[in-house]
Amino acid sequence: MSGPTGRIEAVLVCGGRWHDFDYARLRLLRELGIYELVRTRVFEDYDCRDALDTADLLVTYTCATVPTEQQRKRVADFVSRGGRWLALHGTNAAIEPLGPDADALFATPRDFGELAAVLGSQFLGHPDIAPYRVVPTEPEHPLLRGIGEFEVTDELYISELHPPLRVLAHTRFVGDCPGFAEGHTRTDEIRPVLYLKDHGAGVVCYLTLGHCRGRYDLRDLGIADLGRTDRGSWESPAFRTILRRCVHWAVTGRMRADVDGYRDAASG
């Protein structure tokens, strides 16, 4: 945790598959860079023991990046002792390509073990990327106040949930998740988009939005050039405001509804 100088120690884990992690990494470092007291150490996976042992906050933007058993315990201990974990987009996704004779392209094995319960969810699948509505479940919560319903074009996550969760924003979906072995739904249920999960003395804040993909990020799936870049929710002012408020919480431990610009955020 932060030492006598008052410096705030942050760990950013950003890496994995099928996303533009360079873009996400730069955007997240920009948000963290607002705060003069924050020193951020950056990793592509959870091999960050020394940094995490002294960290105040953990920010993760990953996909198919699964921590080892020891790394899962270390992350759980970090939250339990009072750490703040801001988990974004595919953090809860363990995805395994299947063989050519399988009925689906991808399996989503339960490789997060006990960390799934700390995180609050594990990814099962998503429908084809298309616009959908995000609805504030708690519209007066500081992370959402003044935003209202908004539309994004993103990956709509169907996840296995590990309650209790405090769901702050949600969407709804009934249908299939093409290409995935799981995630197909036949019941109209709330699908969390933003939630809080307590664990020990710490808190996890999970925001499932934030998909981004470059032209060449699907080459291992046989698509040499996608022909376009996808910026998903990053183009949404509502998403950017929520993200900025979430980062402010991760840095300061306080949730505020007036954090909408650099000047407000930098003031703490």
PDB file of N, CA and C in Angstrom, residues 130-167:
ATOM      1  N   ALA A 130     -23.370  -5.835 -31.739  1.00  0.00           N
ATOM      2  CA  ALA A 130     -24.469  -5.031 -32.267  1.00  0.00           C
ATOM      3  C   ALA A 130     -24.842  -3.996 -31.211  1.00  0.00           C
ATOM      4  N   PRO A 131     -25.550  -2.946 -31.588  1.00  0.00           N
ATOM      5  CA  PRO A 131     -25.962  -1.950 -30.599  1.00  0.00           C
ATOM      6  C   PRO A 131     -26.918  -2.549 -29.562  1.00  0.00           C
ATOM      7  N   TYR A 132     -26.759  -2.117 -28.313  1.00  0.00           N
ATOM      8  CA  TYR A 132     -27.717  -2.486 -27.264  1.00  0.00           C
ATOM      9  C   TYR A 132     -27.793  -1.374 -26.229  1.00  0.00           C
ATOM     10  N   ARG A 133     -28.872  -1.412 -25.431  1.00  0.00           N
ATOM     11  CA  ARG A 133     -29.134  -0.362 -24.456  1.00  0.00           C
ATOM     12  C   ARG A 133     -28.573  -0.748 -23.099  1.00  0.00           C
ATOM     13  N   VAL A 134     -27.925   0.212 -22.469  1.00  0.00           N
ATOM     14  CA  VAL A 134     -27.463   0.061 -21.096  1.00  0.00           C
ATOM     15  C   VAL A 134     -28.389   0.881 -20.209  1.00  0.00           C
ATOM     16  N   VAL A 135     -28.931   0.237 -19.184  1.00  0.00           N
ATOM     17  CA  VAL A 135     -29.932   0.858 -18.317  1.00  0.00           C
ATOM     18  C   VAL A 135     -29.361   0.980 -16.899  1.00  0.00           C
ATOM     19  N   PRO A 136     -29.313   2.175 -16.332  1.00  0.00           N
ATOM     20  CA  PRO A 136     -28.880   2.293 -14.935  1.00  0.00           C
ATOM     21  C   PRO A 136     -29.844   1.566 -13.995  1.00  0.00           C
ATOM     22  N   THR A 137     -29.329   0.626 -13.230  1.00  0.00           N
ATOM     23  CA  THR A 137     -30.132  -0.054 -12.217  1.00  0.00           C
ATOM     24  C   THR A 137     -30.276   0.829 -10.987  1.00  0.00           C
ATOM     25  N   GLU A 138     -29.219   1.564 -10.672  1.00  0.00           N
ATOM     26  CA  GLU A 138     -29.229   2.560  -9.598  1.00  0.00           C
ATOM     27  C   GLU A 138     -28.853   3.911 -10.200  1.00  0.00           C
ATOM     28  N   PRO A 139     -29.835   4.615 -10.804  1.00  0.00           N
ATOM     29  CA  PRO A 139     -29.507   5.835 -11.546  1.00  0.00           C
ATOM     30  C   PRO A 139     -28.945   6.960 -10.689  1.00  0.00           C
ATOM     31  N   GLU A 140     -29.150   6.927  -9.369  1.00  0.00           N
ATOM     32  CA  GLU A 140     -28.629   7.974  -8.503  1.00  0.00           C
ATOM     33  C   GLU A 140     -27.288   7.616  -7.877  1.00  0.00           C
ATOM     34  N   HIS A 141     -26.755   6.455  -8.227  1.00  0.00           N
ATOM     35  CA  HIS A 141     -25.428   6.115  -7.716  1.00  0.00           C
ATOM     36  C   HIS A 141     -24.401   7.074  -8.316  1.00  0.00           C
ATOM     37  N   PRO A 142     -23.389   7.488  -7.560  1.00  0.00           N
ATOM     38  CA  PRO A 142     -22.419   8.460  -8.077  1.00  0.00           C
ATOM     39  C   PRO A 142     -21.738   8.056  -9.382  1.00  0.00           C
ATOM     40  N   LEU A 143     -21.572   6.778  -9.648  1.00  0.00           N
ATOM     41  CA  LEU A 143     -20.935   6.369 -10.891  1.00  0.00           C
ATOM     42  C   LEU A 143     -21.842   6.564 -12.101  1.00  0.00           C
ATOM     43  N   LEU A 144     -23.155   6.756 -11.850  1.00  0.00           N
ATOM     44  CA  LEU A 144     -24.121   6.826 -12.953  1.00  0.00           C
ATOM     45  C   LEU A 144     -24.987   8.071 -12.945  1.00  0.00           C
ATOM     46  N   ARG A 145     -24.944   8.831 -11.877  1.00  0.00           N
ATOM     47  CA  ARG A 145     -25.859   9.967 -11.748  1.00  0.00           C
ATOM     48  C   ARG A 145     -25.718  10.936 -12.928  1.00  0.00           C
ATOM     49  N   GLY A 146     -26.879  11.279 -13.506  1.00  0.00           N
ATOM     50  CA  GLY A 146     -26.913  12.234 -14.602  1.00  0.00           C
ATOM     51  C   GLY A 146     -26.666  11.642 -15.977  1.00  0.00           C
ATOM     52  N   ILE A 147     -26.453  10.338 -16.061  1.00  0.00           N
ATOM     53  CA  ILE A 147     -26.135   9.734 -17.354  1.00  0.00           C
ATOM     54  C   ILE A 147     -27.375   9.198 -18.059  1.00  0.00           C
ATOM     55  N   GLY A 148     -28.233   8.471 -17.349  1.00  0.00           N
ATOM     56  CA  GLY A 148     -29.425   7.906 -17.969  1.00  0.00           C
ATOM     57  C   GLY A 148     -29.110   6.726 -18.870  1.00  0.00           C
ATOM     58  N   GLU A 149     -30.130   6.225 -19.560  1.00  0.00           N
ATOM     59  CA  GLU A 149     -29.932   5.114 -20.489  1.00  0.00           C
ATOM     60  C   GLU A 149     -29.082   5.578 -21.672  1.00  0.00           C
ATOM     61  N   PHE A 150     -28.274   4.646 -22.205  1.00  0.00           N
ATOM     62  CA  PHE A 150     -27.478   4.989 -23.383  1.00  0.00           C
ATOM     63  C   PHE A 150     -27.252   3.733 -24.212  1.00  0.00           C
ATOM     64  N   GLU A 151     -26.912   3.950 -25.473  1.00  0.00           N
ATOM     65  CA  GLU A 151     -26.696   2.849 -26.410  1.00  0.00           C
ATOM     66  C   GLU A 151     -25.211   2.714 -26.720  1.00  0.00           C
ATOM     67  N   VAL A 152     -24.747   1.472 -26.785  1.00  0.00           N
ATOM     68  CA  VAL A 152     -23.369   1.183 -27.166  1.00  0.00           C
ATOM     69  C   VAL A 152     -23.366   0.080 -28.213  1.00  0.00           C
ATOM     70  N   THR A 153     -22.301   0.030 -28.980  1.00  0.00           N
ATOM     71  CA  THR A 153     -22.049  -1.105 -29.867  1.00  0.00           C
ATOM     72  C   THR A 153     -20.848  -1.829 -29.285  1.00  0.00           C
ATOM     73  N   ASP A 154     -21.080  -2.978 -28.711  1.00  0.00           N
ATOM     74  CA  ASP A 154     -20.046  -3.637 -27.918  1.00  0.00           C
ATOM     75  C   ASP A 154     -20.374  -5.124 -27.841  1.00  0.00           C
ATOM     76  N   GLU A 155     -19.516  -5.861 -27.169  1.00  0.00           N
ATOM     77  CA  GLU A 155     -19.796  -7.259 -26.873  1.00  0.00           C
ATOM     78  C   GLU A 155     -20.687  -7.316 -25.633  1.00  0.00           C
ATOM     79  N   LEU A 156     -21.871  -7.897 -25.782  1.00  0.00           N
ATOM     80  CA  LEU A 156     -22.821  -8.016 -24.683  1.00  0.00           C
ATOM     81  C   LEU A 156     -22.504  -9.327 -23.949  1.00  0.00           C
ATOM     82  N   TYR A 157     -22.006  -9.201 -22.742  1.00  0.00           N
ATOM     83  CA  TYR A 157     -21.513 -10.381 -22.036  1.00  0.00           C
ATOM     84  C   TYR A 157     -22.622 -11.156 -21.330  1.00  0.00           C
ATOM     85  N   ILE A 158     -22.646 -12.443 -21.615  1.00  0.00           N
ATOM     86  CA  ILE A 158     -23.439 -13.391 -20.847  1.00  0.00           C
ATOM     87  C   ILE A 158     -22.459 -14.119 -19.934  1.00  0.00           C
ATOM     88  N   SER A 159     -22.668 -14.014 -18.642  1.00  0.00           N
ATOM     89  CA  SER A 159     -21.696 -14.532 -17.681  1.00  0.00           C
ATOM     90  C   SER A 159     -22.364 -15.394 -16.626  1.00  0.00           C
ATOM     91  N   GLU A 160     -21.588 -16.283 -16.076  1.00  0.00           N
ATOM     92  CA  GLU A 160     -21.986 -17.028 -14.887  1.00  0.00           C
ATOM     93  C   GLU A 160     -21.714 -16.122 -13.688  1.00  0.00           C
ATOM     94  N   LEU A 161     -22.754 -15.820 -12.916  1.00  0.00           N
ATOM     95  CA  LEU A 161     -22.625 -14.834 -11.846  1.00  0.00           C
ATOM     96  C   LEU A 161     -22.328 -15.504 -10.512  1.00  0.00           C
ATOM     97  N   HIS A 162     -21.588 -14.785  -9.684  1.00  0.00           N
ATOM     98  CA  HIS A 162     -21.236 -15.243  -8.341  1.00  0.00           C
ATOM     99  C   HIS A 162     -21.674 -14.172  -7.340  1.00  0.00           C
ATOM    100  N   PRO A 163     -22.953 -14.194  -6.949  1.00  0.00           N
ATOM    101  CA  PRO A 163     -23.467 -13.179  -6.032  1.00  0.00           C
ATOM    102  C   PRO A 163     -22.912 -13.371  -4.617  1.00  0.00           C
ATOM    103  N   PRO A 164     -23.141 -12.352  -3.755  1.00  0.00           N
ATOM    104  CA  PRO A 164     -23.961 -11.160  -4.005  1.00  0.00           C
ATOM    105  C   PRO A 164     -23.226 -10.094  -4.807  1.00  0.00           C
ATOM    106  N   LEU A 165     -23.959  -9.494  -5.741  1.00  0.00           N
ATOM    107  CA  LEU A 165     -23.454  -8.385  -6.535  1.00  0.00           C
ATOM    108  C   LEU A 165     -24.358  -7.178  -6.332  1.00  0.00           C
ATOM    109  N   ARG A 166     -23.773  -6.011  -6.327  1.00  0.00           N
ATOM    110  CA  ARG A 166     -24.562  -4.779  -6.362  1.00  0.00           C
ATOM    111  C   ARG A 166     -24.532  -4.278  -7.796  1.00  0.00           C
ATOM    112  N   VAL A 167     -25.584  -4.592  -8.556  1.00  0.00           N
ATOM    113  CA  VAL A 167     -25.633  -4.246  -9.970  1.00  0.00           C
ATOM    114  C   VAL A 167     -26.048  -2.779 -10.108  1.00  0.00           C
TER     115      VAL A 167
END
